Each structure stands twice: as structure tokens, then as C-alpha cells.
Tab-separated table of C-alpha atoms and ligand atoms in Angstrom:
chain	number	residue	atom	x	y	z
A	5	UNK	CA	0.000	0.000	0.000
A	6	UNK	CA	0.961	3.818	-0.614
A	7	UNK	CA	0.607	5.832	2.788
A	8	UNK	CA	0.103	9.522	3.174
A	9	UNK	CA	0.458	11.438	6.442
A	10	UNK	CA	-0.418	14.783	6.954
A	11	UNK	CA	1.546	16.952	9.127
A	12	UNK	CA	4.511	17.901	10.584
A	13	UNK	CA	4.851	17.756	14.957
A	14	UNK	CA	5.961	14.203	17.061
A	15	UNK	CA	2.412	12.942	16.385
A	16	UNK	CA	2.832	12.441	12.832
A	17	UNK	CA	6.579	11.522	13.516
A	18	UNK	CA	5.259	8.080	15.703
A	19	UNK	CA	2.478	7.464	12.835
A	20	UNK	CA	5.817	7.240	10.490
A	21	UNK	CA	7.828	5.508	12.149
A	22	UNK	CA	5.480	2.846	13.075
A	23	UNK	CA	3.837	2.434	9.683
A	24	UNK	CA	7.607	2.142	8.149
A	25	UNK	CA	7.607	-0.787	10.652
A	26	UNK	CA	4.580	-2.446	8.345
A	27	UNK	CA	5.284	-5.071	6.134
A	28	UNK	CA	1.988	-3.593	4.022
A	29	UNK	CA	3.622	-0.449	3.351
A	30	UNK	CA	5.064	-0.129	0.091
A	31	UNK	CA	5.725	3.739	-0.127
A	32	UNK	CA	4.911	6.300	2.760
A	33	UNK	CA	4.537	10.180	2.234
A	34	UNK	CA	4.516	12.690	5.209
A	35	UNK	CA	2.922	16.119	3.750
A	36	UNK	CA	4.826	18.094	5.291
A	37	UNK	CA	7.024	16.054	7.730
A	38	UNK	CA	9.538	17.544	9.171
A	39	UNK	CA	13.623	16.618	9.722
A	40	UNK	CA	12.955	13.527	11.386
A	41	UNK	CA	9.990	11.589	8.939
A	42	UNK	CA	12.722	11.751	6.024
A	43	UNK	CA	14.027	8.531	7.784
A	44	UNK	CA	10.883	6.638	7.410
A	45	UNK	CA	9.647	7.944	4.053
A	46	UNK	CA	9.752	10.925	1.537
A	47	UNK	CA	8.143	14.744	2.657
A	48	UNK	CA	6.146	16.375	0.247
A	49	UNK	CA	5.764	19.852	0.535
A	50	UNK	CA	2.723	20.654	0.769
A	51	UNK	CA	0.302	22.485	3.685
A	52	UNK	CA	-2.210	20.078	5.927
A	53	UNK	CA	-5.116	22.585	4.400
A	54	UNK	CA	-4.319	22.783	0.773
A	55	UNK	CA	-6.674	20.156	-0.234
A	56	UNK	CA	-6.303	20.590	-4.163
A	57	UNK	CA	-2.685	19.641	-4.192
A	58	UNK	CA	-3.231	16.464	-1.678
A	59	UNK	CA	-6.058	15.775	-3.763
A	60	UNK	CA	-3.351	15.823	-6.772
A	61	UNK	CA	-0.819	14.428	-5.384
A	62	UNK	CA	-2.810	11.517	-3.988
A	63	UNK	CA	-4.010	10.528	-7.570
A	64	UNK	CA	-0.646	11.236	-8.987
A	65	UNK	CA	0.890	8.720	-6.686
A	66	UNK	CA	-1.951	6.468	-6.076
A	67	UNK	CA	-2.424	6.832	-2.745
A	68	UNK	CA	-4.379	3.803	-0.808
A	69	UNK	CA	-4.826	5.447	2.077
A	70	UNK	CA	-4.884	8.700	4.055
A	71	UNK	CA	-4.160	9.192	7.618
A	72	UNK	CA	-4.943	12.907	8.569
A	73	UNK	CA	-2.961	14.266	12.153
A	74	UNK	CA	-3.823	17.532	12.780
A	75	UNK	CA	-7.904	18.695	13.769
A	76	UNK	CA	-7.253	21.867	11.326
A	77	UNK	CA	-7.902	19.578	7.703
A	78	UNK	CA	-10.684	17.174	9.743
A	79	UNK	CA	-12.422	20.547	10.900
A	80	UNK	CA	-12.315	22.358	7.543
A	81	UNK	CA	-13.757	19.213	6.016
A	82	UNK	CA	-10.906	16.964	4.248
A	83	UNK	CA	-12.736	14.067	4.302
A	84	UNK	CA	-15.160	15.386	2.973
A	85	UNK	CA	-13.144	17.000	-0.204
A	86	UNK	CA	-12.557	13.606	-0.852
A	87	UNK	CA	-16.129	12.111	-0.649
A	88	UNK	CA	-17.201	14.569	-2.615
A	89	UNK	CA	-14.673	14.029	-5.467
A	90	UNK	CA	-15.655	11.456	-8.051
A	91	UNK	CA	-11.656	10.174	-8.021
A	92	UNK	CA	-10.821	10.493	-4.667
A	93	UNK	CA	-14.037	9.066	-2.733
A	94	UNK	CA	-13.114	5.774	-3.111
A	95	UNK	CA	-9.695	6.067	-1.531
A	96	UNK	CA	-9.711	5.758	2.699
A	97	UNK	CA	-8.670	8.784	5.080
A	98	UNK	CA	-8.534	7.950	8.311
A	99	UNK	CA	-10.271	11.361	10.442
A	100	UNK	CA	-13.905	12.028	10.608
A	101	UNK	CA	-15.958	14.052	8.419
A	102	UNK	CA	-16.363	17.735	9.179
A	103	UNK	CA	-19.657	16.507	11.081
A	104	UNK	CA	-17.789	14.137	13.537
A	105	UNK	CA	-14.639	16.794	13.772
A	106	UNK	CA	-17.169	18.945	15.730
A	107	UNK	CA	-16.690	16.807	18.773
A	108	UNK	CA	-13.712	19.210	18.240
A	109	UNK	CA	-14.368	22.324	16.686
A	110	UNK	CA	-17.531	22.927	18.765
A	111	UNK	CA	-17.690	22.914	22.218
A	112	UNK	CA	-21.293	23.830	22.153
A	113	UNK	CA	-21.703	20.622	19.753
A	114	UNK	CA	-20.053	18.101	22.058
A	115	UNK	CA	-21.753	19.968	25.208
A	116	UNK	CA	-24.734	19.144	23.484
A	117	UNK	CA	-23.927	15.595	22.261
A	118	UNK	CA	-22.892	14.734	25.926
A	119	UNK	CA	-26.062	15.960	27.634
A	120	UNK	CA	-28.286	13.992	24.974
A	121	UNK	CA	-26.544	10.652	25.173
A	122	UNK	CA	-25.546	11.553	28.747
A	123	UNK	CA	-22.163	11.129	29.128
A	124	UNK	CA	-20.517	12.484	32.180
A	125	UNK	CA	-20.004	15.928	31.984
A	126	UNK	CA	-19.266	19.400	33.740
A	127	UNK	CA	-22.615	21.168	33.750
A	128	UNK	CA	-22.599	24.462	31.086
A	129	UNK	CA	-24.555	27.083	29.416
A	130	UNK	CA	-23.609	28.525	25.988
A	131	UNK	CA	-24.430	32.457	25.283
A	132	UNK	CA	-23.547	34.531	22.379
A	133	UNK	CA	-23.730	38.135	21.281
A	134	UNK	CA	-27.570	38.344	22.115
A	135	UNK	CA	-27.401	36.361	24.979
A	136	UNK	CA	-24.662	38.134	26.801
A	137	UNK	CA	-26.725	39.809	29.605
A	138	UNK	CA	-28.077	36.567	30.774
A	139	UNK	CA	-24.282	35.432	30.363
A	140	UNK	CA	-23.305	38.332	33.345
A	141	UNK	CA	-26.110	36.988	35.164
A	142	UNK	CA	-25.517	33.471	34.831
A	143	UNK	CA	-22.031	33.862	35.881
A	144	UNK	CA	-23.516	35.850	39.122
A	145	UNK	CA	-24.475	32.784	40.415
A	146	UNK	CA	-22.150	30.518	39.445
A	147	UNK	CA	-19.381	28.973	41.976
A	148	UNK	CA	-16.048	29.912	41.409
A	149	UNK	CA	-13.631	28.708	39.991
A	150	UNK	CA	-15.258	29.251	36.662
A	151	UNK	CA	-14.732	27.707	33.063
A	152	UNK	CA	-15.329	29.954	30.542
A	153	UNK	CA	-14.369	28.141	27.107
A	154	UNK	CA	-14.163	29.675	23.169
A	155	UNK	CA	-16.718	27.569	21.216
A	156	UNK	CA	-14.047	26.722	18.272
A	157	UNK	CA	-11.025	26.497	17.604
A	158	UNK	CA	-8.378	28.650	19.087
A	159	UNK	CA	-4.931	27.097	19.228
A	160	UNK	CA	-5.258	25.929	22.440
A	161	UNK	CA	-6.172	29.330	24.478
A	162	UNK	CA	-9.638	29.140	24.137
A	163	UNK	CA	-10.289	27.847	27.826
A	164	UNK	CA	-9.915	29.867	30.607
A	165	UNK	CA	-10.545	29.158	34.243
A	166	UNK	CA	-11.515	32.773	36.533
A	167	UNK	CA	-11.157	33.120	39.954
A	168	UNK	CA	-13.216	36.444	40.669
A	169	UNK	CA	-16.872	36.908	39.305
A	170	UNK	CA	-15.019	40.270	37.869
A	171	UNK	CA	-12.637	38.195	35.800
A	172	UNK	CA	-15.245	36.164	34.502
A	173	UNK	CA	-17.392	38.837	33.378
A	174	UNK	CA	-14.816	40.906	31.880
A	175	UNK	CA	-13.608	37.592	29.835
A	176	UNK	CA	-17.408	37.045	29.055
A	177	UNK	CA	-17.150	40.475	26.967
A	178	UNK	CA	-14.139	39.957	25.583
A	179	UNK	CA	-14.762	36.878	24.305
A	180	UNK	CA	-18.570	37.946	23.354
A	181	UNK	CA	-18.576	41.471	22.142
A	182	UNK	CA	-14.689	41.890	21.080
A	183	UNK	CA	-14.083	38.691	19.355
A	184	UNK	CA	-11.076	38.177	21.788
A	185	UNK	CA	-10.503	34.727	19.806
A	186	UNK	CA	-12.355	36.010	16.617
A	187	UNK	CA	-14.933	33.774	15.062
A	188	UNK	CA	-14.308	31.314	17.457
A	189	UNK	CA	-15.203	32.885	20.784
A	190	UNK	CA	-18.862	34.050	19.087
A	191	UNK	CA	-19.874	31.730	21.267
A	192	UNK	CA	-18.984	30.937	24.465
A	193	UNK	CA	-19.664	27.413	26.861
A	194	UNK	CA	-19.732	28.575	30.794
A	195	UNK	CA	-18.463	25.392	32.583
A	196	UNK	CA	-18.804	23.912	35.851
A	197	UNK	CA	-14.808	23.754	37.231
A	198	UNK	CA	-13.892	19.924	37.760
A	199	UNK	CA	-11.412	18.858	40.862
A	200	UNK	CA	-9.269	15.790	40.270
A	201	UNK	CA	-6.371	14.317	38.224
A	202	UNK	CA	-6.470	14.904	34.478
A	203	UNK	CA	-5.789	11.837	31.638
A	204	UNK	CA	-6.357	10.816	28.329
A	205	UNK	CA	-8.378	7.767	26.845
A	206	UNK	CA	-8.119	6.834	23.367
A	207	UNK	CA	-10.663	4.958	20.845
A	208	UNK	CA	-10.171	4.414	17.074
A	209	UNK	CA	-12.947	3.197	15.853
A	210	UNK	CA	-14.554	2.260	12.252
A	211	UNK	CA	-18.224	4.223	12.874
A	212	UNK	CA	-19.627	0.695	14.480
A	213	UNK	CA	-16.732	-1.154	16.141
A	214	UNK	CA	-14.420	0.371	18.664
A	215	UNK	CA	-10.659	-0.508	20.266
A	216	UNK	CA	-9.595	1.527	23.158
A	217	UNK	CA	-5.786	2.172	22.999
A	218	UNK	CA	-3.758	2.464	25.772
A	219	UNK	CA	-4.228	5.509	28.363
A	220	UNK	CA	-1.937	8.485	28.561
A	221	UNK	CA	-1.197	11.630	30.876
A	222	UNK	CA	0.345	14.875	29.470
A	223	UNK	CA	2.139	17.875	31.039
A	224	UNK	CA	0.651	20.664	29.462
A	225	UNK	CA	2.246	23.383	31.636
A	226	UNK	CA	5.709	25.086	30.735
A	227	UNK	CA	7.398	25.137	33.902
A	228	UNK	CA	8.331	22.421	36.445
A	229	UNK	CA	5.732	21.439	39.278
A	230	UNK	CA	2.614	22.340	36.535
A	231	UNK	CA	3.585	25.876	36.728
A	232	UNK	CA	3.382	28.739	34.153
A	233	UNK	CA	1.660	29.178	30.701
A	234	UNK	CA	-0.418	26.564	29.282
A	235	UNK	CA	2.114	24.443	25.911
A	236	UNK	CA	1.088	21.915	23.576
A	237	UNK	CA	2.552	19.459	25.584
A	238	UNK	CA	5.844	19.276	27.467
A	239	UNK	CA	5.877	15.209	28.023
A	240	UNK	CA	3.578	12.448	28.510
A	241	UNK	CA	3.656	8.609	29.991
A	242	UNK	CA	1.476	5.612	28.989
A	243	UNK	CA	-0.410	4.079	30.632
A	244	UNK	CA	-1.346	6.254	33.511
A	245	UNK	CA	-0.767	4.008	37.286
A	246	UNK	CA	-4.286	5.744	38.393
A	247	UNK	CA	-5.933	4.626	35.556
A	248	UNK	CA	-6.948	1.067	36.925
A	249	UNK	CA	-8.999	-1.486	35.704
A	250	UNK	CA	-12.400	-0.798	37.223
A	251	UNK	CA	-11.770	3.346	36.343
A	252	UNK	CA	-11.026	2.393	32.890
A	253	UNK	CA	-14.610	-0.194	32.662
A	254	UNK	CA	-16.500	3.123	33.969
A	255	UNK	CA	-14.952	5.059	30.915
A	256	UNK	CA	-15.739	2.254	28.593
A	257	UNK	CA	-19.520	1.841	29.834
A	258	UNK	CA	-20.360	5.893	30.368
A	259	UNK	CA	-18.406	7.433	27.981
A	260	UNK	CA	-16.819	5.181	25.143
A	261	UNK	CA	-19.729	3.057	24.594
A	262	UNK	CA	-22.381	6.004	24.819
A	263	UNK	CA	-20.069	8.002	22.375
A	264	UNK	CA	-20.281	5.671	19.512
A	265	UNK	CA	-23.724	4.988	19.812
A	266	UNK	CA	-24.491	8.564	19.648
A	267	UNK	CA	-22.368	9.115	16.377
A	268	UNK	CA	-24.479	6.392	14.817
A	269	UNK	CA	-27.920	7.655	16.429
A	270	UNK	CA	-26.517	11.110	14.862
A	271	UNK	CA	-26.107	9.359	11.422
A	272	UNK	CA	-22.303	10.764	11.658
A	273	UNK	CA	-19.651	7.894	10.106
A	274	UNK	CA	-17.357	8.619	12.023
A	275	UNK	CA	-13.506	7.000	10.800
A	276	UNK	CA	-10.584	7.901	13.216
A	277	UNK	CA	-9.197	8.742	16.425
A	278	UNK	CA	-11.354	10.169	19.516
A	279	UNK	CA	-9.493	11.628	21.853
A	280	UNK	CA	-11.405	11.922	25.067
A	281	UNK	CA	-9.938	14.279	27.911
A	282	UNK	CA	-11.020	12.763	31.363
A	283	UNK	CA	-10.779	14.350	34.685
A	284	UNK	CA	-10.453	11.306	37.263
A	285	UNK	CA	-12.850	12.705	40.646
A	286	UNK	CA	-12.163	10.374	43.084
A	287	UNK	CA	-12.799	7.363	40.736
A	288	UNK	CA	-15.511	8.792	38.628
A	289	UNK	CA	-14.622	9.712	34.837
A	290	UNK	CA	-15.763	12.996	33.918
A	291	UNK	CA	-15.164	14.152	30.318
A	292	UNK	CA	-13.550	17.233	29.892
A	293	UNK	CA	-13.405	17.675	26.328
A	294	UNK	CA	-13.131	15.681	22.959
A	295	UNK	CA	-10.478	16.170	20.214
A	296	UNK	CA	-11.347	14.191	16.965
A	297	UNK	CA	-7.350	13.198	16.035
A	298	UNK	CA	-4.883	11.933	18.619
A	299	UNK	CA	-3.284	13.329	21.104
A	300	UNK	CA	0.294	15.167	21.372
A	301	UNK	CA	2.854	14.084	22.937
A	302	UNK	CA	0.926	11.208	23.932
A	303	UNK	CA	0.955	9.886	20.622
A	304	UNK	CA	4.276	9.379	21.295
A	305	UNK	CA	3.979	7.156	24.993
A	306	UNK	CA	0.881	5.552	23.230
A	307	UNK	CA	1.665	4.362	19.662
A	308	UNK	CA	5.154	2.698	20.661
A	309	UNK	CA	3.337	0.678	23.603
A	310	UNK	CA	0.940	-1.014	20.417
A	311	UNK	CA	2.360	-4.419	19.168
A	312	UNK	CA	0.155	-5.083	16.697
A	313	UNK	CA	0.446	-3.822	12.603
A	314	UNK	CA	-0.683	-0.166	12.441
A	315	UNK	CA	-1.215	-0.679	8.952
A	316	UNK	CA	-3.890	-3.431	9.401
A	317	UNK	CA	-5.324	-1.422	12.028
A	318	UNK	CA	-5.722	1.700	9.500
A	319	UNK	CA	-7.038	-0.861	6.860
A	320	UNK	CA	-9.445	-2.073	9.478
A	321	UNK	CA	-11.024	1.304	10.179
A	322	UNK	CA	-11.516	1.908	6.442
A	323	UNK	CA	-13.224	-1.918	5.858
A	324	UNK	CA	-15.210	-0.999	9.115
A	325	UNK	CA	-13.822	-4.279	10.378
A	326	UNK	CA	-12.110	-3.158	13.388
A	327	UNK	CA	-13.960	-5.686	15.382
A	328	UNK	CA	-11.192	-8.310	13.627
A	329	UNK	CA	-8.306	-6.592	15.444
A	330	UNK	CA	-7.028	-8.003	19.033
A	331	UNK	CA	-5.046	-5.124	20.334
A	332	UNK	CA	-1.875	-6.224	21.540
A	333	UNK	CA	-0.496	-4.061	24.195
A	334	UNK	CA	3.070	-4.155	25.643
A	335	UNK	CA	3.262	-4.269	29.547
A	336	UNK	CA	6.294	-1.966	29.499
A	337	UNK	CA	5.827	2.084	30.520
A	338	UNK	CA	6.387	4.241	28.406
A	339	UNK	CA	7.281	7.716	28.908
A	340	UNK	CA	7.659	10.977	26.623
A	341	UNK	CA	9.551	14.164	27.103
A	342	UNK	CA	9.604	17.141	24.796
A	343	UNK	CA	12.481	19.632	24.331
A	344	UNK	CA	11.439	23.284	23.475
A	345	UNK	CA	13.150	25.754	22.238
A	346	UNK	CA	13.669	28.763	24.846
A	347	UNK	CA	10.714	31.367	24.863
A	348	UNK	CA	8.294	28.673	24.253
A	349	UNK	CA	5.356	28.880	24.325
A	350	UNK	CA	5.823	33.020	24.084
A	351	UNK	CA	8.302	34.461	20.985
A	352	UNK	CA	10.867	31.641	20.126
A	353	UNK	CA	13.594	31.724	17.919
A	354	UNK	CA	13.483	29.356	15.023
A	355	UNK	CA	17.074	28.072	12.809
A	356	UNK	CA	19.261	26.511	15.483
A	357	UNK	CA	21.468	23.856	14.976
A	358	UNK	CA	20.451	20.190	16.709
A	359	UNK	CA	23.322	18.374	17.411
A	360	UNK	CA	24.027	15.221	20.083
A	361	UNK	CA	21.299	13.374	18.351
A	362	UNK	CA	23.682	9.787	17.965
A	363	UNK	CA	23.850	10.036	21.917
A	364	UNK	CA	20.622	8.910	22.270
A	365	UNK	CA	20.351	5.205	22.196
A	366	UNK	CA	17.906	4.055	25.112
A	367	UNK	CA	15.147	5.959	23.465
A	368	UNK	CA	13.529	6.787	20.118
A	369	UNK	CA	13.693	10.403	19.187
A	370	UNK	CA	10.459	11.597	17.230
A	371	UNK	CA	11.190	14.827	15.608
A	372	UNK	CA	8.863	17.653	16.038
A	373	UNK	CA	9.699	21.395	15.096
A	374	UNK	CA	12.760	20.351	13.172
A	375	UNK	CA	14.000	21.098	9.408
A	376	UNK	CA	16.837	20.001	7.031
A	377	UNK	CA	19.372	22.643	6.040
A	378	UNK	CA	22.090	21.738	4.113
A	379	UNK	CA	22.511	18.883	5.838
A	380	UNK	CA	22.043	19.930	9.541
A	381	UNK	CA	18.893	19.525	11.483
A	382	UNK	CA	17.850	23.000	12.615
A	383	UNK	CA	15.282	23.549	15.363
A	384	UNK	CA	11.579	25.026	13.294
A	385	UNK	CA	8.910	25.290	16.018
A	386	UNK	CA	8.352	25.529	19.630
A	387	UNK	CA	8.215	21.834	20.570
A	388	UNK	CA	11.227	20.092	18.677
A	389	UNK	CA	11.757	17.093	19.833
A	390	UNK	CA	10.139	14.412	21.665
A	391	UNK	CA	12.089	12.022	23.362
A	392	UNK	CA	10.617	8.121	23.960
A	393	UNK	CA	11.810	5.035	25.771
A	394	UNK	CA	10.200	1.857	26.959
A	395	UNK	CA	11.304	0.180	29.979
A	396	UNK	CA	9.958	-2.392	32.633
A	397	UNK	CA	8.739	0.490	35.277
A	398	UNK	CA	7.514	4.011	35.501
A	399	UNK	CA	10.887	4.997	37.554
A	400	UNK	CA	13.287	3.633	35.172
A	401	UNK	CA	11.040	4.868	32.009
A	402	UNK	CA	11.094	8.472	33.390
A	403	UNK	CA	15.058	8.148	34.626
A	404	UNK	CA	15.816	7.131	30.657
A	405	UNK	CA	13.618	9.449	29.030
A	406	UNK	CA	14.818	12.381	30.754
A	407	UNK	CA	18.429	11.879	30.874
A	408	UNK	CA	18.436	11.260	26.944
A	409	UNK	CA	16.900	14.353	26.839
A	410	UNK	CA	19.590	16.231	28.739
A	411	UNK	CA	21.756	14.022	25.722
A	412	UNK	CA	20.763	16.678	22.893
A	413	UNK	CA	21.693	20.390	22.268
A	414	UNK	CA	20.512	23.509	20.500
A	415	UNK	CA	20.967	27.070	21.820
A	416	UNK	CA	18.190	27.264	24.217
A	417	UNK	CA	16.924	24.254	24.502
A	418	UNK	CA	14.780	23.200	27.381
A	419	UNK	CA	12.823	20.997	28.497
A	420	UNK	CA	11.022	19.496	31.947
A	421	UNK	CA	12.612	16.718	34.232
A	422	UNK	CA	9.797	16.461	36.733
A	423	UNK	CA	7.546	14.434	33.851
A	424	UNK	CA	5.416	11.689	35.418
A	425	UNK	CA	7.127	11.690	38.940
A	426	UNK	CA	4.221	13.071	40.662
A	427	UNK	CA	2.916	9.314	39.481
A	428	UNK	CA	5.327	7.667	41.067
B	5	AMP	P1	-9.190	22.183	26.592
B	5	AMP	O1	-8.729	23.262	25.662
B	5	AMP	O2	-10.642	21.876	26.548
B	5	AMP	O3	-8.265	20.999	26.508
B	5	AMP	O4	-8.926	22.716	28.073
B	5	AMP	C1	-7.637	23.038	28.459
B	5	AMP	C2	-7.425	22.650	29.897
B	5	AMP	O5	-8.278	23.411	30.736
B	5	AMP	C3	-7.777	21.218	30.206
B	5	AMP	O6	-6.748	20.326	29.885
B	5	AMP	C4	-8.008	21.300	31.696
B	5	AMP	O7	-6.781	21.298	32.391
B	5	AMP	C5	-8.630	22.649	31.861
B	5	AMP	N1	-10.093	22.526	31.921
B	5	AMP	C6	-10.966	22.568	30.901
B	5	AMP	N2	-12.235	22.420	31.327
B	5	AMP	C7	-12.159	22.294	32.670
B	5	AMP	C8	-13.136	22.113	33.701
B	5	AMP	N3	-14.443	22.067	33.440
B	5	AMP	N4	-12.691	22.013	34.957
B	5	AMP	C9	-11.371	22.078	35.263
B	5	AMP	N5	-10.412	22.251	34.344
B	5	AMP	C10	-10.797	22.360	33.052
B	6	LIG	N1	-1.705	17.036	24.350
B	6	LIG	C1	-2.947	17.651	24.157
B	6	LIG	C2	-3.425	17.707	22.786
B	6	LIG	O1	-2.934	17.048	21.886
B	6	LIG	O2	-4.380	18.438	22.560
């Protein structure tokens, strides 16, 4: 088979290297990769959004099937370009349609979608532009903390959490009458604050069948401790100790199952990842969000920790026969550490040189922010590398992982050594 990826971070960089690993796959294209995918198959430039020239480029090289990383294409409807395109509809992308990537790119849809199938949820409202004087009120009588959250998409800022009633309602009108996120603060969710320990369940499913994959926990927090600004994601480890048995039976029953029977009682066919954001309350699963593509960096703890093909797995999803596939899962911990470059996530500077990379042998090093130049691998993003290992036990997993990341060097560089040891 002929694989593309789309995009560029350490997400699509585990998707490479694991499908490279598949006797199925003939060729593999990452559109656009980055420094690191090179090894495992050829980049194509080309943007995650520019659906003409994937579309193009997928015929040109015939293309058997699509695997989409990033929520931008799913929510701006790629899979739906191809549907709708008398070539291209016959040929697989694995990512929902832009009516199942609105578990994502609407927090008023998924509110919704949870209170009809009820799934476990932090009680909201939504208001808009018209509805913002009930929104002041509301909030009036709301306990603090409260969440105030951007309906769409907003790179990751769109939640905050206010202390003061004052702080709320100011946000409120930001959000509401100055477009503080544009478009996609024109509406806004009000949210219930949740207490407990955050974690992340993933489900691929084919639109019928389902396979939970193993559990993860990221740091999204820049400094040491979970203090400072809010990043991408500054490490991960898989699976997560507090995740037991009977928790993860109470996710499967109130929110997996529930989830994919409301997707079909919604008549949405829904092909992919869901990425469901849990808060743990003292054994009781409580969904914080959805994200319709996996997780990063715990792509990166979760992928390596599958033993089975990914390939047949993808294949699976598109034959909705996923109910063929035994996951195989490896006992081992694995655990995830990301080195940023300085200023991140504020200004960074991008262009400088990587080097110690042949230090690292106890772990594999997925490439995230990174570029070829003439040769040398030069830091391009905030997040540049995440580093992975796999050992028998949480300690030694998080010992490895973050001494091989004190193994590599760019100007700047940085990264957190207190991942996962508030697990341990
Ligand atoms: P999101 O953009 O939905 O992932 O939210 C970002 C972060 O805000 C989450 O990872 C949580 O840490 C926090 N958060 C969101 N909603 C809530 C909530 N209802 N209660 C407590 N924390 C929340
Ligand atoms: N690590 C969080 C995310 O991928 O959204």
C-alpha cells in the first residue's frame, strides 16, 4: 500500500515511524514532515489545508490510504473533499468528516452531544452576542472557579478558568462582544470547574466497532511542578498508574460506549481517532473535552506501547472491520519528554542547529519542530523534539527518558525533568 500522512509535529513523527515498521507499506509520504519523517519515508511539501494539491498528489501517486494528524484539515472538512470528489471518494482517510470533527471544533456541539446521550459531563450554558446579559447573570451565580471556554477552535487558548466573578465577566465580553478569539469565541460554553487528576483515553474506531488504545497523561504546563503558561505538551507517559482497571470499565460503559452509539444515532460515520480528555474525581470519569485526532505528545507514549500492525489497524477502520483486530499491548511504561526551544510557548527563535542526536540510544527520538538545512537539522517550532523510551517500570522509564533528553543540544533548549514523577 501507498501511505500519506499529513503533518509535521511528534504525532505524525510516531504514525511514520510505526507504519515504516509495516510489512503492508510499500511507499509512505509525510505532507509536510519535518527533519525527522525523512528517515521513514519521503516529505512532500505541501500544507495540511491545501486540499487541491493532496487531492493531486494523492491521484498522482496512487495513494491507498490517508491518515490525517492535525484537527485543522478534519475541521475544515478533508474528508469530505474527498467524498465529494468522483476520483478520490473511493480512496480511505482515516479522520472524521467535518460533522464528527465537531466533537472538536464545537464545544457547544459536544456539550450538546454529551447531555443527549448523557455522558458524564461538567454542567454548562452557551451564550452569544444576544445572549450576553443573561451570560453576566448566569455567571452571578455561578461557583467559582469558573470555566469559561471559546466555542471553536483557538490554538489551544480558548479555555480559561476565573477566579473572581469580575474576571469572569470581563472575559465574558471579551470573548462575546470583542471577538477576543475572533470567530471562534462568538460563542462561548460557561463550565462547571472539575477537581481531580487529568488523563487521556483513546478509541479508534470504524463508525460501528471500537478498540480503546492504551491511556496516557500529558504535562501541558511550561514550567516544572505544573507551573506557568499553558504548551502543547511538554511530556507524557502511557499508561497512567491511576488509571486502573475498574476506572477504565466506567470510561468504557459511560463514555466510550455512549459516544459511539451517539455518532451512529446522529447518522455521523465517524472513521478515526477520539481523543477523550477525562478528569479522574475520586474514581468517577468525567469528560472534559473531545479532540477528533490523537493526542500530542501522547501519541508518542501511546503508539510505541501497540504491538500489533498499524497498517492493518488503519485498513481495518476503512473496511469498518475493526472488530477483527485483538489489540496487543506491551506491559512496558512508556514515557515521553519534549524539548522546546527557549521562549516557548511566548516568541521563540526558530534556525538553530540540533546536534548530540547519535547520543541517544535508550530511546527513540520523534522529531517535532525540526527542518533540514544543508545537511544539519535545525530547530523550526516551539516543541522540537520528543524524546521516547520503553522500559519495565515508571521509575526507570522516566530516569531514561529524561536523561536522553539532557543528551541533545541547540541554543536554548529546554525541556522538563519532573515528567510523570508526581505518578510515582
Ligand atoms: P481544553 O482546551 O478543553 O483541553 O482545556 C484546556 C485545559 O483546561 C484542560 O486540559 C483542563 O486542564 C482545563 N479545563 C478545561 N475544562 C475544565 C473544567 N471544566 N474544569 C477544570 N479544568 C478544566
Ligand atoms: N496534548 C494535548 C493535545 O494534543 O491536545
Amino acid at each position: 500500500m501507498n501511505i500519506l500522512i499529513l503533518g509535521s509535529g511528534g504525532r505524525e513523527s510516531t504514525f511514520a515511524w510505526k507504519i515504516a515498521q509495516s510489512p503492508l507499506c510499500e511507499n509512505l509520504y509525510i505532507a509536510p514532515g519535518n527533519a525527522g519523517t525523512g528517515a521513514y519515508g519521503k516529505n512532500i511539501p505541501l500544507k495540511v489545508t491545501d486540499f487541491e494539491g493532496i487531492g493531486n498528489f494523492v491521484l498522482q501517486n496512487k495513494i491507498n490510504l490517508v491518515l490525517v494528524g492535525p484537527e485543522e484539515p478534519l475541521v475544515k472538512g478533508i474528508h469530505d473533499y474527498f467524498l465529494n470528489h468522483d476520483e478520490l471518494k473511493t480512496i480511505p482517510v482515516i479522520g472524521p468528516q467535518k460533522d464528527g470533527a465537531q466533537l472538536e471544533g464545537s464545544k457547544d456541539f459536544s456539550k450538546s452531544f454529551m447531555e443527549k446521550y448523557n455522558i458524564p459531563t461538567a454542567a454548562s450554558m452557551t451564550f452569544t452576542l444576544e445572549t450576553l446579559a443573561e451570560g453576566l447573570t448566569y455567571l452571578k451565580h455561578h461557583p467559582l472557579p469558573v470555566v469559561l471556554k471559546a466555542d471553536g477552535l483557538a490554538a489551544g487558548k480558548g479555555v480559561l478558568i476565573c477566579q473572581t466573578l469580575e474576571d469572569a465577566q470581563t472575559e465574558l465580553k471579551l470573548m462575546l462582544a470583542e471577538s477576543k478569539f475572533g470567530e471562534a469565541s462568538s460563542k462561548v460554553v460557561i463550565e462547571e470547574f472539575l477537581t481531580g487528576i487529568e488523563l487521556s483515553v483513546f478509541v479508534l474506531t470504524d463508525g460501528k466497532n471500537y478498540l480503546i488504545l492504551p491511556s496516557a497523561k500529558d504535562y501541558k504546563r511550561i514550567g516544572e511542578g505544573d507551573t506557568g503558561l499553558n504548551t502543547g505538551g511538554m511530556g507524557s507517559v502511557s499508561p497512567v498508574p491511576f488509571a486502573d482497571e475498574a476506572f477504565l470499565k466506567k470510561v468504557e460503559n459511560q463514555v466510550v460506549i455512549p459516544t459511539i452509539k451517539g455518532l451512529q444515532k446522529e447518522k455521523i460515520n465517524y472513521k478515526g481517532f477520539i481523543f477523550i480528555g477525562l478528569m479522574n474525581t475520586d474514581g468517577t470519569p468525567n469528560v472534559i473535552e473531545y479532540n477528533c485526532r490523537m493526542g500530542d505528545p501522547e501519541t508518542e507514549s501511546v503508539i510505541p506501547r501497540i504491538e500489533n500492525d498499524f497498517v492493518e489497524m488503519l485498513e481495518a477502520v476503512a473496511l469498518g472491520k475493526l472488530k477483527d483486530i485483538k489489540l496487543q499491548i506491551s506491559a512496558k511504561t512508556a514515557a515521553t519528554i519534549v524539548v522546546v526551544s527557549s521562549g516557548y510557548p511566548g516568541e521563540y527563535i526558530k534556525g538553530k542547529t540540533i546536534t548530540g542526536l547519535e547520543n541517544i540510544k535508550e530511546s527513540i527520538v520523534f522529531h517535532a519542530g525540526t527542518e533540514l538545512e544543508n545537511g544539519l537539522v535545525k530547530t523550526n517550532g516551539g516543541r522540537v523534539l520528543a524524546i521516547t523510551t520503553l522500559q519495565d517500570d515508571l521509575f526507570k522509564a522516566l530516569q531514561q527518558a529524561t536523561a536522553d533528553a539532557g543528551r541533545v543540544y541547540f541554543d536554548g533548549a529546554n525541556f522538563r525533568k519532573d515528567i510523570g514523577f508526581d505518578l510515582l
